[in-house]
PDB file of N, CA and C in Angstrom:
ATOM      1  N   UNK A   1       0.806  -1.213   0.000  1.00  0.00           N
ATOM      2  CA  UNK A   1       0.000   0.000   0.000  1.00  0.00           C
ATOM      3  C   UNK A   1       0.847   1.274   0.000  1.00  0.00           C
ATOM      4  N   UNK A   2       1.909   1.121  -0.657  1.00  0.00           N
ATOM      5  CA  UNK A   2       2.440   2.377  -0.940  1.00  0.00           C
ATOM      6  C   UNK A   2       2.298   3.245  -1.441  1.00  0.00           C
ATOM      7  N   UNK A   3       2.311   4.721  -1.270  1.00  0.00           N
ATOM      8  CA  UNK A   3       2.141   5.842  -2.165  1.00  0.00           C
ATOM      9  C   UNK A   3       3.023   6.669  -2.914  1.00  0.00           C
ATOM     10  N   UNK A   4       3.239   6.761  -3.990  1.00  0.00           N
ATOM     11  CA  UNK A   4       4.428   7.913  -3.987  1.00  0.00           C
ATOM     12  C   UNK A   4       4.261   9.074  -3.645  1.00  0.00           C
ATOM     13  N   UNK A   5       5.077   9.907  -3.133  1.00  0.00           N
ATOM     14  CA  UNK A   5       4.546  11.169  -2.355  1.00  0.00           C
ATOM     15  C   UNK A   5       5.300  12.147  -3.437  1.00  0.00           C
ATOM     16  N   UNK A   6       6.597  12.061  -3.804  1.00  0.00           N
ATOM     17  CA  UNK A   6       6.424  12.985  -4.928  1.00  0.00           C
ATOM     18  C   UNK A   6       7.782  12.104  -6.151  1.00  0.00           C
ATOM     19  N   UNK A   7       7.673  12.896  -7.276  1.00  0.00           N
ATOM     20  CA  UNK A   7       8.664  12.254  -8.526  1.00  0.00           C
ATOM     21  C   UNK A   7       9.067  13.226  -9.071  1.00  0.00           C
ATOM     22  N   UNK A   8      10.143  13.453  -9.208  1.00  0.00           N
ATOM     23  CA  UNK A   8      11.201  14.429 -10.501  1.00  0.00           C
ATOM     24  C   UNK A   8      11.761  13.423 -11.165  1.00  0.00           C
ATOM     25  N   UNK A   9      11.144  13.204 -12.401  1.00  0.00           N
ATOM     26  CA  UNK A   9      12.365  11.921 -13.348  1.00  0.00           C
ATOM     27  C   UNK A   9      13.668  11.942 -13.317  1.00  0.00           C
ATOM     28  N   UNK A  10      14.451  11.041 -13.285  1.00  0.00           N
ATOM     29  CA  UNK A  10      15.859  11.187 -13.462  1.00  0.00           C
ATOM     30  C   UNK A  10      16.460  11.781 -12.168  1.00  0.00           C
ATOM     31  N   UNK A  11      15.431  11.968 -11.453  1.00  0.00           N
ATOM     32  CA  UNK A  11      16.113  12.831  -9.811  1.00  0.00           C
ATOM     33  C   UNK A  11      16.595  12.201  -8.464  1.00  0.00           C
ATOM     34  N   UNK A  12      14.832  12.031  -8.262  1.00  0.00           N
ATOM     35  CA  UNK A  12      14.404  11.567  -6.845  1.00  0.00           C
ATOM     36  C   UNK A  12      12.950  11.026  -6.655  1.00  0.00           C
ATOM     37  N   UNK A  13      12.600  10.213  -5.965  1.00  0.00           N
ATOM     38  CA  UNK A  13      11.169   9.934  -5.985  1.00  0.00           C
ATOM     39  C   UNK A  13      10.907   9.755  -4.349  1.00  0.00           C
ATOM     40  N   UNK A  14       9.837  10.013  -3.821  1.00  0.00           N
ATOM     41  CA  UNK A  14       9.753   9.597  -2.539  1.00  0.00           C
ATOM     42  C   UNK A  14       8.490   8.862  -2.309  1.00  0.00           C
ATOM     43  N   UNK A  15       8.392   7.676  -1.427  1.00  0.00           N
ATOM     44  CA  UNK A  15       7.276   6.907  -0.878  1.00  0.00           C
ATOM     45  C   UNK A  15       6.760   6.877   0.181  1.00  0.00           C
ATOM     46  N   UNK A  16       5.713   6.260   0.850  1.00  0.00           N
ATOM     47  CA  UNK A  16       5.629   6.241   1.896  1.00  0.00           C
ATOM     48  C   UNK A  16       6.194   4.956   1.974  1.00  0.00           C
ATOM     49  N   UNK A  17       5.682   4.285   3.610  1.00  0.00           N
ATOM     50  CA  UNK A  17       6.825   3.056   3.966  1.00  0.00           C
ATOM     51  C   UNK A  17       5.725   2.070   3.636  1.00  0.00           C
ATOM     52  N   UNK A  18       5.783   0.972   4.085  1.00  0.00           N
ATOM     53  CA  UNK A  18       5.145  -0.156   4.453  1.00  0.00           C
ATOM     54  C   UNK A  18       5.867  -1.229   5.454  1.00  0.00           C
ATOM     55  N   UNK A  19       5.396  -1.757   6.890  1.00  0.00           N
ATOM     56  CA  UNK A  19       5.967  -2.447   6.982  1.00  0.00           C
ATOM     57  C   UNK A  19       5.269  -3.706   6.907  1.00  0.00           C
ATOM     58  N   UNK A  20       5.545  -5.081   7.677  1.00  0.00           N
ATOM     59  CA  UNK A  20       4.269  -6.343   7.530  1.00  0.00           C
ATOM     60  C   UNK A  20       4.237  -6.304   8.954  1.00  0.00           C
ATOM     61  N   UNK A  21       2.630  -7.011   8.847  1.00  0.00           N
ATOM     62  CA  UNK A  21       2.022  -7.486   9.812  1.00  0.00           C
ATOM     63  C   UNK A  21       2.847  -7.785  11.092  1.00  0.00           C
ATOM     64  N   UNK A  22       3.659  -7.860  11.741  1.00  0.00           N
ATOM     65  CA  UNK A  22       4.829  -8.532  12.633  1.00  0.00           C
ATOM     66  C   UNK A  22       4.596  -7.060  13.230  1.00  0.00           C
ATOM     67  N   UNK A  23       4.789  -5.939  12.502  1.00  0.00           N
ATOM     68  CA  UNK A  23       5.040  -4.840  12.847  1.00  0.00           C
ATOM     69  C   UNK A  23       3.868  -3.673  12.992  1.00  0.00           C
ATOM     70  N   UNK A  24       3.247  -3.867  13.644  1.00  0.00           N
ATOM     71  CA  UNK A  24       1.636  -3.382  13.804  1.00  0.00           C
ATOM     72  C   UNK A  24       2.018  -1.519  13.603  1.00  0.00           C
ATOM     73  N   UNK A  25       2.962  -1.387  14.929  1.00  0.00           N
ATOM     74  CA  UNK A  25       2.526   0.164  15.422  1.00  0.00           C
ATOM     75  C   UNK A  25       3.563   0.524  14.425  1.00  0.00           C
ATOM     76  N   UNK A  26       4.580   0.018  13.940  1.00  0.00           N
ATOM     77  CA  UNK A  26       5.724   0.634  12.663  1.00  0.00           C
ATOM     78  C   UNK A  26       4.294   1.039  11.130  1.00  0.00           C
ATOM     79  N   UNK A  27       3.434  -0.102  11.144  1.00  0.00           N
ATOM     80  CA  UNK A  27       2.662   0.061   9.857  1.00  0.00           C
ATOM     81  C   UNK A  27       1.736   1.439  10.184  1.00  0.00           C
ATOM     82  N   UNK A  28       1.877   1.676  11.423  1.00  0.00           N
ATOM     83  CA  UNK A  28       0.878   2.682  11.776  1.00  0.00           C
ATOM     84  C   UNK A  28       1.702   3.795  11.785  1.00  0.00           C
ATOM     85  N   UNK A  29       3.329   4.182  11.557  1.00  0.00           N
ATOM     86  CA  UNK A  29       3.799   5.769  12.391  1.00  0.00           C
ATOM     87  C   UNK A  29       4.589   6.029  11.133  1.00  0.00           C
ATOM     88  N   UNK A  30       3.920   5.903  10.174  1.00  0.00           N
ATOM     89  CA  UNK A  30       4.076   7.433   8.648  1.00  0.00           C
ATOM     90  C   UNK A  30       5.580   6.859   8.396  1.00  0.00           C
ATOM     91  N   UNK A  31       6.129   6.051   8.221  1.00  0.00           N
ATOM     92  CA  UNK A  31       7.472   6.037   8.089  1.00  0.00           C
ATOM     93  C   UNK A  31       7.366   6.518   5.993  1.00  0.00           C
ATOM     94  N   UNK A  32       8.615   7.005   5.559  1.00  0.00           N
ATOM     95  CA  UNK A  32       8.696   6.925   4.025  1.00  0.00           C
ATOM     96  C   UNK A  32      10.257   6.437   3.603  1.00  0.00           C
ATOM     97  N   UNK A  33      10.067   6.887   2.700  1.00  0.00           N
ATOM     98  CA  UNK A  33      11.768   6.716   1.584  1.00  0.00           C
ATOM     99  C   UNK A  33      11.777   7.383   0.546  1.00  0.00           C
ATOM    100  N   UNK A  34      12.699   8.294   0.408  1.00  0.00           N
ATOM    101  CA  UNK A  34      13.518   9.242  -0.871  1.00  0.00           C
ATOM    102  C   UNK A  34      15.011   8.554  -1.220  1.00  0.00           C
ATOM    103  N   UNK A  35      14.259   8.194  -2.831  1.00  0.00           N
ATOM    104  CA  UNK A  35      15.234   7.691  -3.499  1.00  0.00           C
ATOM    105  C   UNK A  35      16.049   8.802  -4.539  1.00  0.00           C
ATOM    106  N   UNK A  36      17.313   8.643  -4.097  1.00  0.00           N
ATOM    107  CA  UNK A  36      17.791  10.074  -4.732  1.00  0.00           C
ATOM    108  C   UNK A  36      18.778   9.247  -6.234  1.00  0.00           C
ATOM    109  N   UNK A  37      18.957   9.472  -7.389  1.00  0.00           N
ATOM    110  CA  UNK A  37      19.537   9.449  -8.592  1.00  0.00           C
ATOM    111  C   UNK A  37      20.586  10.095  -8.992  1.00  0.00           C
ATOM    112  N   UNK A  38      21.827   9.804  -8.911  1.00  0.00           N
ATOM    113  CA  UNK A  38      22.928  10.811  -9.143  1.00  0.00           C
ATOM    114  C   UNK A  38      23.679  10.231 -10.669  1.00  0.00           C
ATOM    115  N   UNK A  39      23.839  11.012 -11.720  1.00  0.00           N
ATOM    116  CA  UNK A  39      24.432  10.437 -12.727  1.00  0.00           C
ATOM    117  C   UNK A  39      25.777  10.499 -12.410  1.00  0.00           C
ATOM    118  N   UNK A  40      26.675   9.488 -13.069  1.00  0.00           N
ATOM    119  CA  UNK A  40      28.181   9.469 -12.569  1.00  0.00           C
ATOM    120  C   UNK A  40      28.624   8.914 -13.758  1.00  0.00           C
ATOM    121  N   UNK A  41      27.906   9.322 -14.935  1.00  0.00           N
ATOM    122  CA  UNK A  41      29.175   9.310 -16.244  1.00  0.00           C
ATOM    123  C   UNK A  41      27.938   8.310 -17.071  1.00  0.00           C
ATOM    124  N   UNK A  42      28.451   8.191 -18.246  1.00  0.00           N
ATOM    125  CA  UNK A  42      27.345   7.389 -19.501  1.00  0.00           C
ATOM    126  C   UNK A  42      27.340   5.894 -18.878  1.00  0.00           C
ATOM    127  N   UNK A  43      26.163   5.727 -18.639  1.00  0.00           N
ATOM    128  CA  UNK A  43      25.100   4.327 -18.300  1.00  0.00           C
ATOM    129  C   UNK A  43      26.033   3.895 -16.628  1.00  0.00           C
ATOM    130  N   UNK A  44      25.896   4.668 -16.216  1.00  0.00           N
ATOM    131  CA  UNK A  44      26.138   4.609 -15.053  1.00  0.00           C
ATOM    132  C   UNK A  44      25.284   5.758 -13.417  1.00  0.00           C
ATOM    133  N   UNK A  45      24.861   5.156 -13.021  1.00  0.00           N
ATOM    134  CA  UNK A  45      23.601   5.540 -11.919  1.00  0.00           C
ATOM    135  C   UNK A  45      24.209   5.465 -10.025  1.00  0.00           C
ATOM    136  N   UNK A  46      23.911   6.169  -9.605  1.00  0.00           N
ATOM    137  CA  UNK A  46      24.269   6.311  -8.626  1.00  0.00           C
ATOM    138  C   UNK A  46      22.868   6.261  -7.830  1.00  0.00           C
ATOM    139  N   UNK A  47      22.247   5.932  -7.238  1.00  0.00           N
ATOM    140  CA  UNK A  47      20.832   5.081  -5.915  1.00  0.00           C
ATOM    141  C   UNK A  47      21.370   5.332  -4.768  1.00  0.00           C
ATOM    142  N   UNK A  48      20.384   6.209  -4.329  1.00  0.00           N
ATOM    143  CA  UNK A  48      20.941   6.907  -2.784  1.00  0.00           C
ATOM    144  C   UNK A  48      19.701   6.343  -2.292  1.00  0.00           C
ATOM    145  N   UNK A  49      18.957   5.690  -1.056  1.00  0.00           N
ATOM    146  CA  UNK A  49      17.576   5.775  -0.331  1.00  0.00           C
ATOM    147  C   UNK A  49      18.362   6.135   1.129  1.00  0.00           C
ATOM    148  N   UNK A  50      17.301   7.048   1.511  1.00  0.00           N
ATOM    149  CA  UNK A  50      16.815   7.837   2.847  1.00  0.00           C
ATOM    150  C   UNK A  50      15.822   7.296   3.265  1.00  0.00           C
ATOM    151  N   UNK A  51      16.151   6.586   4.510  1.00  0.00           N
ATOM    152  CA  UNK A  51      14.578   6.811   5.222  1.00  0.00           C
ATOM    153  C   UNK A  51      14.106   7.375   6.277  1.00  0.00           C
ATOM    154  N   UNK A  52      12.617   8.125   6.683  1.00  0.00           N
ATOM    155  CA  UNK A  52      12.199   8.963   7.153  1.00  0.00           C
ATOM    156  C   UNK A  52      11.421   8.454   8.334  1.00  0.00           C
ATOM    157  N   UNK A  53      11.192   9.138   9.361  1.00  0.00           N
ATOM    158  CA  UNK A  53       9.898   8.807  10.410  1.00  0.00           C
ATOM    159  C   UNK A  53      10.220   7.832  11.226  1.00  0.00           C
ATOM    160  N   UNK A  54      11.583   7.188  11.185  1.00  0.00           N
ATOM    161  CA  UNK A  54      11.785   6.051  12.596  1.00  0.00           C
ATOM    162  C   UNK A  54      11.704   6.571  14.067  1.00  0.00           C
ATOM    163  N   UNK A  55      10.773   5.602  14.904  1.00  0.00           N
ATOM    164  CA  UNK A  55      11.010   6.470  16.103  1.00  0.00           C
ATOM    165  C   UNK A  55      11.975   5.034  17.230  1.00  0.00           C
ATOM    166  N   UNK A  56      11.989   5.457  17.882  1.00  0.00           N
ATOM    167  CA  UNK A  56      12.449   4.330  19.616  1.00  0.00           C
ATOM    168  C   UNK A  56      11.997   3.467  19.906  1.00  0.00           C
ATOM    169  N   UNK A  57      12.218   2.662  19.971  1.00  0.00           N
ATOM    170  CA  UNK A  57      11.129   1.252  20.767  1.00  0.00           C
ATOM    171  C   UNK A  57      11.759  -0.213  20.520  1.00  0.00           C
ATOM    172  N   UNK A  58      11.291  -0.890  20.994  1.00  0.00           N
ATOM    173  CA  UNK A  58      11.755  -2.334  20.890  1.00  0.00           C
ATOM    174  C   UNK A  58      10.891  -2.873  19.350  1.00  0.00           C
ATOM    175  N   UNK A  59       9.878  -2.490  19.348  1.00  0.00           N
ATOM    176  CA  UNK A  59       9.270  -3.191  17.634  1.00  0.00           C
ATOM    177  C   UNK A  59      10.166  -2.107  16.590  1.00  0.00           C
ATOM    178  N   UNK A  60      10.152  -0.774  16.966  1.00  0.00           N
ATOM    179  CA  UNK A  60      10.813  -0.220  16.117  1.00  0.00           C
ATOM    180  C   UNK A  60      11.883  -1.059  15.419  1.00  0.00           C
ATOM    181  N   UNK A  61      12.851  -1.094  16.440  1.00  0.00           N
ATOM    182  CA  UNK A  61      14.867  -1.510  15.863  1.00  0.00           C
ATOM    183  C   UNK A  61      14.428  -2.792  15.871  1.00  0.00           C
ATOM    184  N   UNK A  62      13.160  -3.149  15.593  1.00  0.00           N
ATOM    185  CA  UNK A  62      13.439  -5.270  15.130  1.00  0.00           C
ATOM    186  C   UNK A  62      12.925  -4.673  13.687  1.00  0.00           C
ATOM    187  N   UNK A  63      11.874  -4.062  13.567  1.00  0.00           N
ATOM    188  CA  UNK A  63      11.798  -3.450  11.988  1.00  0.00           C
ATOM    189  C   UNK A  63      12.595  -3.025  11.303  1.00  0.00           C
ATOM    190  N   UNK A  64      13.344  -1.959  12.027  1.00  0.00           N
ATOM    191  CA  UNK A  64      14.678  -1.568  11.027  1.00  0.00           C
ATOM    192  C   UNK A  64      15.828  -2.610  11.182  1.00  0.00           C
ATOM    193  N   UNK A  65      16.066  -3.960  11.537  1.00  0.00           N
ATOM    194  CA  UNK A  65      16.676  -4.652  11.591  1.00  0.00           C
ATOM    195  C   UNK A  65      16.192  -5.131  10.250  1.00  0.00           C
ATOM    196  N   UNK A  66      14.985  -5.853  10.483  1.00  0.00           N
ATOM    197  CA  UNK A  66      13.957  -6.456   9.005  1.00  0.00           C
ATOM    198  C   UNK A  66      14.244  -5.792   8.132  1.00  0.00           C
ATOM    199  N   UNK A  67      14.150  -4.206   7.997  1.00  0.00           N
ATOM    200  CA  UNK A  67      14.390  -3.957   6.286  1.00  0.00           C
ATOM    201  C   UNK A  67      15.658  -3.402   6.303  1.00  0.00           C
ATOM    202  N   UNK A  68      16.634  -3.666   7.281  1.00  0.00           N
ATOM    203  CA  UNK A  68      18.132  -3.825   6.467  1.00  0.00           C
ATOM    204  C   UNK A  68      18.912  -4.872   5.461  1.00  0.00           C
ATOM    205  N   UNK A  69      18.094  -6.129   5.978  1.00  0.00           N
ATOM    206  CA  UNK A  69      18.498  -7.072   4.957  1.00  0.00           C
ATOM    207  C   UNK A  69      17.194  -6.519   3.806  1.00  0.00           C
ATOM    208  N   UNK A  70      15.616  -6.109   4.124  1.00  0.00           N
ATOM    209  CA  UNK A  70      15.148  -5.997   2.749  1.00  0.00           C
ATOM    210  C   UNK A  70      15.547  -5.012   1.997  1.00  0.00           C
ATOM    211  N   UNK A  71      16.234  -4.196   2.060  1.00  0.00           N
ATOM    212  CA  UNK A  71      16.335  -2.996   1.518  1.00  0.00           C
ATOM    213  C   UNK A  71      17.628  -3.320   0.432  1.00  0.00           C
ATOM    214  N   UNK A  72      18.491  -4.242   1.264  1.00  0.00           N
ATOM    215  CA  UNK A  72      19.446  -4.272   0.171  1.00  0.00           C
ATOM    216  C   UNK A  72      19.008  -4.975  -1.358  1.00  0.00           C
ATOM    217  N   UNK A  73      18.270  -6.258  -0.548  1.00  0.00           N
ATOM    218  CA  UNK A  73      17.840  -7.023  -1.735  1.00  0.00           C
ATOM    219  C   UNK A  73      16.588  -6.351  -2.772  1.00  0.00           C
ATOM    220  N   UNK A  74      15.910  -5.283  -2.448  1.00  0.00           N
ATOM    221  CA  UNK A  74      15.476  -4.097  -3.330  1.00  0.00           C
ATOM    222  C   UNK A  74      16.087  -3.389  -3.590  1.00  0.00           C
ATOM    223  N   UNK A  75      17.323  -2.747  -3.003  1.00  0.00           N
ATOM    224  CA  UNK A  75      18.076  -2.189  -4.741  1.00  0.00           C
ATOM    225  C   UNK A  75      18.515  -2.860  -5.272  1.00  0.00           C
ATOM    226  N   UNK A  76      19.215  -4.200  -4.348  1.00  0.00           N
ATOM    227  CA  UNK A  76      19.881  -5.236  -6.169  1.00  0.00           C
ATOM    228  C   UNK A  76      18.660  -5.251  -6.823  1.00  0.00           C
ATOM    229  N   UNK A  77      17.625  -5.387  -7.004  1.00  0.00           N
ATOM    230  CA  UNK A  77      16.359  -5.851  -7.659  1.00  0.00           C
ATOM    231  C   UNK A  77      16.459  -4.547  -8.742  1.00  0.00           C
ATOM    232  N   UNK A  78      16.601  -3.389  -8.149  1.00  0.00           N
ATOM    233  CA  UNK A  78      16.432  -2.243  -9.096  1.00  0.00           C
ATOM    234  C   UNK A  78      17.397  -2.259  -9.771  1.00  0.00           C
ATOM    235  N   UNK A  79      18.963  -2.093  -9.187  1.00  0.00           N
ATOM    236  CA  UNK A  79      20.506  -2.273 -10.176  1.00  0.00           C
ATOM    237  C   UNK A  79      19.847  -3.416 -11.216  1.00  0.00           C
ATOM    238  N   UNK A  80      19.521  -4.607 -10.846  1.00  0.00           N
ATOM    239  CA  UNK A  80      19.375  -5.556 -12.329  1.00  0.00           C
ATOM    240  C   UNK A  80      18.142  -5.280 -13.104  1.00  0.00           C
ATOM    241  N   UNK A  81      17.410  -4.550 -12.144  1.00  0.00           N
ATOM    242  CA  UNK A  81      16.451  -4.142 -13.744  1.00  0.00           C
ATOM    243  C   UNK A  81      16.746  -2.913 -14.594  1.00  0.00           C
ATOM    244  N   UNK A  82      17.557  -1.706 -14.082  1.00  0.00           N
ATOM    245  CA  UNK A  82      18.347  -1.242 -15.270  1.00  0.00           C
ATOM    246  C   UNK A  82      19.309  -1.086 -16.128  1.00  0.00           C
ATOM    247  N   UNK A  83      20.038  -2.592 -15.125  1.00  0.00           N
ATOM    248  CA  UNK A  83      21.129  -3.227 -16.013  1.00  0.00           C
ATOM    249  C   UNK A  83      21.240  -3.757 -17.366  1.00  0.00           C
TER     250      UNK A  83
END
């Protein structure tokens, strides 16, 4: 149930978050992500993500534990699809 919250092509795009079910009050506290685009020479891309809205807690840092391994395996997903 993600939204994009805003897009400049070729820039930056930003989302809101999603987390799963495991993570009740994380799916509930606005978290997002700004994906930033830096060119660094012909067919070559530079993928920056930020993320926004983490707060303190014990469900919190088991969530951001959870999408440290997911996060990587979504940008490899993105690197090979504009590879």
């Amino acid at each position: 149930p993600n939204r994009v919250m805003a897009f400049v092509p070729h820039e930056v795009w930003a989302a809101t978050g999603s987390a799963p079910e495991q993570f009740p009050t994380v799916q509930k506290g606005g978290t997002w992500g700004v994906f930033f685009l830096t060119p660094l020479g012909e067919n070559r891309t530079q993928l920056r993500m930020v993320s926004y809205g983490w707060k303190d807690g014990e469900e919190w840092n088991a969530a951001f534990e959870y999408f440290l391994k997911g996060n990587a395996m979504f940008l490899n997903m993105i690197r090979k699809h504009f590879d």
